[in-house]
Tab-separated table of C-alpha atoms in Angstrom:
chain	number	residue	atom	x	y	z
A	1	MET	CA	28.368	29.710	42.349
A	2	VAL	CA	28.732	33.297	43.425
A	3	GLN	CA	32.237	34.504	44.127
A	4	PHE	CA	32.935	37.379	46.465
A	5	SER	CA	36.092	39.380	46.918
A	6	GLU	CA	37.602	39.038	50.334
A	7	THR	CA	37.343	42.739	51.090
A	8	ARG	CA	33.642	42.776	50.373
A	9	LEU	CA	33.289	39.631	52.369
A	10	ASP	CA	35.026	41.152	55.390
A	11	ALA	CA	32.815	44.205	55.109
A	12	SER	CA	29.733	42.010	54.992
A	13	PHE	CA	30.756	39.933	57.968
A	14	ALA	CA	31.533	43.036	59.965
A	15	ALA	CA	28.202	44.520	58.953
A	16	LEU	CA	26.279	41.413	59.937
A	17	SER	CA	28.143	40.782	63.173
A	18	ASP	CA	25.969	43.313	64.977
A	19	ALA	CA	22.464	42.484	66.187
A	20	THR	CA	21.120	45.995	65.542
A	21	ARG	CA	22.363	45.954	61.980
A	22	ARG	CA	20.792	42.565	61.387
A	23	GLY	CA	17.600	43.995	62.840
A	24	VAL	CA	17.812	46.929	60.446
A	25	LEU	CA	18.159	44.532	57.493
A	26	GLU	CA	15.192	42.559	58.747
A	27	GLN	CA	13.189	45.747	59.028
A	28	LEU	CA	14.162	46.912	55.552
A	29	GLY	CA	13.218	43.484	54.225
A	30	ARG	CA	9.651	44.382	55.148
A	31	ALA	CA	9.582	48.000	54.025
A	32	ASP	CA	11.853	50.917	53.214
A	33	ALA	CA	12.409	53.289	56.124
A	34	SER	CA	14.039	56.605	56.889
A	35	ILE	CA	16.992	56.874	59.250
A	36	THR	CA	14.695	58.673	61.681
A	37	ASP	CA	12.208	55.774	61.602
A	38	LEU	CA	14.982	53.277	62.194
A	39	ALA	CA	16.500	55.310	65.039
A	40	GLU	CA	13.116	55.405	66.753
A	41	LYS	CA	12.417	51.741	66.208
A	42	PHE	CA	15.757	50.696	67.667
A	43	HIS	CA	15.720	53.295	70.465
A	44	MET	CA	18.856	54.922	69.222
A	45	THR	CA	20.145	58.385	68.496
A	46	LEU	CA	20.130	59.578	64.905
A	47	THR	CA	23.919	59.694	64.930
A	48	GLY	CA	24.118	56.123	66.181
A	49	MET	CA	21.740	54.874	63.515
A	50	LYS	CA	23.575	56.819	60.805
A	51	LYS	CA	26.744	54.949	61.732
A	52	HIS	CA	25.033	51.558	61.501
A	53	VAL	CA	23.450	52.406	58.179
A	54	GLY	CA	26.840	53.649	56.961
A	55	VAL	CA	28.410	50.261	57.746
A	56	LEU	CA	25.603	48.419	55.958
A	57	GLU	CA	25.858	50.765	53.008
A	58	ARG	CA	29.603	50.244	52.601
A	59	ALA	CA	28.990	46.495	52.587
A	60	GLY	CA	26.442	46.944	49.803
A	61	LEU	CA	23.662	45.550	51.953
A	62	VAL	CA	21.715	48.801	52.071
A	63	THR	CA	21.335	51.745	49.731
A	64	THR	CA	20.142	55.174	50.791
A	65	GLU	CA	18.662	58.060	48.902
A	66	LYS	CA	18.137	61.559	50.153
A	67	VAL	CA	14.929	63.239	49.072
A	68	GLY	CA	14.527	66.676	50.565
A	69	ARG	CA	15.508	66.335	54.182
A	70	VAL	CA	14.689	62.660	54.491
A	71	ARG	CA	17.198	59.895	53.849
A	72	THR	CA	15.378	56.709	52.851
A	73	CYS	CA	17.046	53.336	53.313
A	74	ARG	CA	16.287	50.185	51.401
A	75	LEU	CA	17.867	46.768	50.957
A	76	GLY	CA	20.850	46.913	48.624
A	77	ALA	CA	21.273	44.722	45.567
A	78	ARG	CA	23.854	42.741	47.468
A	79	ALA	CA	21.462	41.785	50.232
A	80	LEU	CA	19.043	40.537	47.611
A	81	GLU	CA	21.839	38.704	45.785
A	82	GLU	CA	22.843	36.996	48.990
A	83	GLU	CA	19.329	35.844	49.516
A	84	ALA	CA	19.127	34.484	45.990
A	85	ALA	CA	22.507	32.761	46.369
A	86	TRP	CA	21.441	31.268	49.662
A	87	ILE	CA	18.282	29.836	48.162
A	88	GLU	CA	20.327	28.471	45.283
A	89	ARG	CA	22.607	26.756	47.794
A	90	HIS	CA	19.583	25.143	49.396
A	91	ARG	CA	18.561	23.801	46.049
A	92	GLU	CA	22.014	22.412	45.324
A	93	ILE	CA	22.344	20.526	48.597
A	94	TRP	CA	18.813	19.188	48.502
A	95	GLU	CA	19.410	17.991	44.985
A	96	MET	CA	22.454	16.018	46.112
A	97	ASN	CA	20.580	14.457	49.004
A	98	TYR	CA	17.489	13.699	46.968
A	99	ALA	CA	19.448	12.193	44.079
A	100	ARG	CA	20.786	9.709	46.635
A	101	LEU	CA	17.295	9.188	47.988
A	102	ASP	CA	16.011	8.474	44.453
A	103	ALA	CA	18.648	5.789	44.102
A	104	LEU	CA	17.802	4.318	47.491
A	105	LEU	CA	14.066	4.239	46.764
A	106	ALA	CA	14.709	2.557	43.408
A	107	GLU	CA	16.898	0.000	45.132
A	108	LEU	CA	14.284	-0.679	47.813
A	109	GLN	CA	11.601	-1.198	45.198
A	110	SER	CA	13.635	-3.534	42.996
A	111	ALA	CA	15.339	-5.541	45.716
A	112	PRO	CA	13.690	-8.770	46.707
A	113	GLN	CA	11.814	-8.387	49.957
A	114	LYS	CA	13.682	-9.747	52.933
A	115	LYS	CA	10.455	-10.788	54.562
A	116	PRO	CA	7.947	-11.974	51.986
A	117	PRO	CA	4.377	-11.023	52.808
A	118	LYS	CA	2.561	-13.662	54.759
A	119	LYS	CA	0.351	-15.903	52.711
A	120	LYS	CA	-3.271	-15.664	53.554
B	1	MET	CA	10.513	13.932	38.525
B	2	SER	CA	13.746	15.348	39.806
B	3	ASN	CA	12.598	18.958	39.654
B	4	ILE	CA	13.035	20.611	42.984
B	5	LYS	CA	11.116	23.705	43.939
B	6	VAL	CA	12.441	26.132	46.540
B	7	GLU	CA	10.165	28.870	47.807
B	8	THR	CA	10.107	31.394	50.635
B	9	PRO	CA	6.461	31.480	51.743
B	10	SER	CA	7.285	34.083	54.410
B	11	ASP	CA	10.337	36.018	55.526
B	12	ARG	CA	11.301	33.329	58.008
B	13	GLU	CA	10.367	30.203	56.102
B	14	VAL	CA	11.817	28.142	53.303
B	15	ARG	CA	9.850	25.443	51.539
B	16	VAL	CA	11.302	22.704	49.369
B	17	THR	CA	9.062	20.505	47.207
B	18	ARG	CA	10.249	17.372	45.438
B	19	ALA	CA	8.506	14.357	43.893
B	20	PHE	CA	9.729	10.776	44.241
B	21	LYS	CA	8.774	7.736	42.199
B	22	ALA	CA	7.880	5.648	45.218
B	23	PRO	CA	4.965	5.079	47.570
B	24	ALA	CA	4.679	7.418	50.551
B	25	GLN	CA	5.401	4.532	52.898
B	26	LEU	CA	8.915	4.123	51.472
B	27	VAL	CA	9.706	7.824	51.449
B	28	TRP	CA	8.527	7.921	55.041
B	29	ASP	CA	10.763	4.969	55.924
B	30	ALA	CA	13.723	6.777	54.380
B	31	HIS	CA	13.049	9.661	56.795
B	32	THR	CA	12.395	7.642	59.921
B	33	LYS	CA	14.669	4.579	59.801
B	34	PRO	CA	18.268	5.372	60.712
B	35	GLU	CA	19.765	2.620	58.569
B	36	LEU	CA	18.038	4.124	55.527
B	37	MET	CA	18.416	7.783	56.347
B	38	ARG	CA	22.156	7.770	56.867
B	39	LYS	CA	22.538	6.420	53.326
B	40	TRP	CA	21.215	9.533	51.678
B	41	LEU	CA	21.234	12.418	54.135
B	42	LYS	CA	24.903	13.241	53.755
B	43	GLY	CA	25.163	16.458	51.804
B	44	TYR	CA	28.550	16.774	50.159
B	45	ASP	CA	30.929	13.930	49.460
B	46	GLY	CA	33.442	13.304	52.201
B	47	TRP	CA	30.920	13.558	55.021
B	48	SER	CA	29.400	10.668	56.889
B	49	MET	CA	26.692	10.436	59.507
B	50	PRO	CA	28.149	8.588	62.512
B	51	VAL	CA	25.214	9.422	64.780
B	52	CYS	CA	21.654	8.912	63.581
B	53	GLU	CA	19.296	8.152	66.439
B	54	MET	CA	15.559	8.599	66.078
B	55	ASP	CA	12.750	7.779	68.434
B	56	VAL	CA	9.954	8.624	66.029
B	57	ARG	CA	6.911	9.322	68.186
B	58	VAL	CA	5.425	12.515	69.556
B	59	GLY	CA	7.771	13.738	72.288
B	60	GLY	CA	10.484	11.326	71.171
B	61	SER	CA	13.963	12.672	70.433
B	62	TYR	CA	16.375	12.453	67.568
B	63	ARG	CA	20.048	13.187	67.312
B	64	TRP	CA	21.985	13.476	64.079
B	65	ARG	CA	25.649	14.147	63.774
B	66	TRP	CA	27.824	14.478	60.706
B	67	ARG	CA	31.563	14.123	60.414
B	68	ASN	CA	34.010	15.281	57.803
B	69	ASP	CA	36.054	12.153	57.212
B	70	GLU	CA	39.163	14.141	56.419
B	71	THR	CA	39.189	16.873	59.072
B	72	GLN	CA	37.125	14.974	61.679
B	73	THR	CA	35.046	18.112	62.144
B	74	GLU	CA	31.626	17.327	63.565
B	75	PHE	CA	28.317	19.093	63.965
B	76	GLY	CA	24.740	18.048	64.184
B	77	PHE	CA	21.108	18.628	64.960
B	78	PHE	CA	18.837	17.363	67.657
B	79	GLY	CA	15.304	17.891	68.935
B	80	LYS	CA	11.945	16.349	69.619
B	81	TYR	CA	9.209	15.147	67.327
B	82	LEU	CA	6.091	17.281	67.604
B	83	GLU	CA	3.743	15.505	65.208
B	84	VAL	CA	3.983	12.002	63.770
B	85	ILE	CA	1.409	10.750	61.246
B	86	PRO	CA	2.924	7.717	59.479
B	87	SER	CA	3.396	8.176	55.732
B	88	ALA	CA	1.745	11.597	55.897
B	89	ARG	CA	3.312	14.134	58.212
B	90	LEU	CA	6.421	14.496	60.362
B	91	VAL	CA	7.060	17.644	62.381
B	92	PHE	CA	10.068	18.212	64.595
B	93	GLU	CA	12.088	20.951	66.201
B	94	GLU	CA	15.651	21.402	65.114
B	95	HIS	CA	18.361	22.624	67.460
B	96	TYR	CA	21.833	23.209	66.109
B	97	ASP	CA	24.657	21.327	67.781
B	98	GLN	CA	27.821	23.172	66.846
B	99	GLY	CA	30.102	20.275	67.811
B	100	SER	CA	33.686	21.001	66.786
B	101	PHE	CA	32.542	23.156	63.912
B	102	ASP	CA	33.613	26.783	63.888
B	103	VAL	CA	30.304	28.167	62.696
B	104	ALA	CA	27.759	29.269	65.264
B	105	MET	CA	24.216	29.736	64.124
B	106	MET	CA	20.592	29.273	65.028
B	107	LYS	CA	20.299	29.961	68.722
B	108	GLU	CA	16.590	29.277	68.563
B	109	PRO	CA	15.333	26.000	67.144
B	110	ALA	CA	13.669	25.877	63.746
B	111	ILE	CA	10.492	23.886	63.198
B	112	ILE	CA	10.677	21.449	60.310
B	113	THR	CA	7.517	20.040	58.745
B	114	ASN	CA	7.657	17.173	56.246
B	115	ASP	CA	4.444	16.480	54.358
B	116	PHE	CA	4.179	13.316	52.253
B	117	GLU	CA	1.490	13.291	49.555
B	118	GLU	CA	1.053	10.224	47.394
B	119	ALA	CA	-0.807	10.146	44.063
B	120	ASP	CA	-0.485	7.604	41.237
B	121	GLY	CA	2.566	5.988	42.759
B	122	VAL	CA	4.400	9.291	43.052
B	123	THR	CA	5.057	10.834	46.438
B	124	THR	CA	5.445	14.568	46.707
B	125	LEU	CA	7.501	15.612	49.687
B	126	ILE	CA	7.010	19.138	50.966
B	127	VAL	CA	9.568	20.276	53.527
B	128	THR	CA	8.828	23.536	55.303
B	129	MET	CA	11.574	25.003	57.492
B	130	ALA	CA	10.364	27.722	59.818
B	131	TYR	CA	13.116	29.682	61.546
B	132	ALA	CA	12.503	31.494	64.782
B	133	SER	CA	12.935	34.844	63.085
B	134	ARG	CA	14.162	36.404	59.944
B	135	ALA	CA	17.332	37.315	61.856
B	136	GLU	CA	18.105	33.596	62.162
B	137	ARG	CA	17.659	33.277	58.455
B	138	ASP	CA	19.884	36.291	57.903
B	139	ASP	CA	22.564	34.673	60.060
B	140	ALA	CA	22.415	31.763	57.716
B	141	ILE	CA	22.751	34.079	54.763
B	142	ALA	CA	25.803	35.695	56.357
B	143	THR	CA	27.347	32.301	56.994
B	144	GLY	CA	26.598	31.248	53.450
B	145	MET	CA	28.931	33.952	52.225
B	146	THR	CA	31.915	31.837	53.190
B	147	ASP	CA	31.104	29.906	50.047
B	148	GLY	CA	33.132	32.245	47.889
B	149	MET	CA	36.183	31.473	50.019
B	150	GLY	CA	35.577	27.805	49.502
B	151	HIS	CA	35.417	26.552	53.053
B	152	ASN	CA	33.203	25.557	55.920
B	153	TYR	CA	29.614	25.976	54.947
B	154	LYS	CA	29.002	22.288	54.934
B	155	TYR	CA	26.976	22.472	58.100
B	156	LEU	CA	24.251	23.451	55.711
B	157	ASP	CA	23.907	19.862	54.632
B	158	ALA	CA	22.388	18.955	57.900
B	159	TRP	CA	20.574	22.126	58.407
B	160	LEU	CA	18.899	21.802	55.071
B	161	ALA	CA	18.293	18.187	55.542
B	162	GLY	CA	15.956	18.790	58.428
């Protein structure tokens, strides 16, 4: 199970509490993009988008790299970790449910039938 | 037999595959008969399923509700069946019913598809959960982060169970 420090957690919640920032993560999940691209896509000023990206970056959800005059954004390791942890959680809960289902199916197959099949 | 496979076929879907040593008919029953389903679809210990109503036919509704026996917190799912092919395929929409739970999520319903494939006495169940958007999935990821603090992500039981 993945443990997170509370400070990081707060930062992540704050980062994800905003619809635009979730949209940015969704966008970066498809392809890397520059701040200019993102600003255009979300009909926002460059300054506005820089702020959003800054929040995501501090939460570890996005990393940025400046090459020449262009700052490229991509999903941070933490965003990918979260996704992996989330999938792992799915697995865990399904396993609990399905272990019970295994037991139930075994029981149903071994138990004598309540209504015996009609004789032909 | 008990190996579970979890995949993400697209950025808004999750697919879970699991084989059961039972005929498809029985696995189907366990998904469509309330008295059977509430025995296994419980997620973590300490939760029960006080409401499990299912009118399994196209256009019919279901309503599931779980309760934490200790805190009395409740939440659930509800929706309509979209496709019903006995022992083969069950498709339904899944709306989140927040109940008294303090986690909001999934404003748009997800579409859950259960495929039952039987071969040599083994039934492979393939559950595909399609969220309305990747943003919905991301919400779920954000909510999942409460895990580290050790509280309130148990709504996932139901959500996953779909």
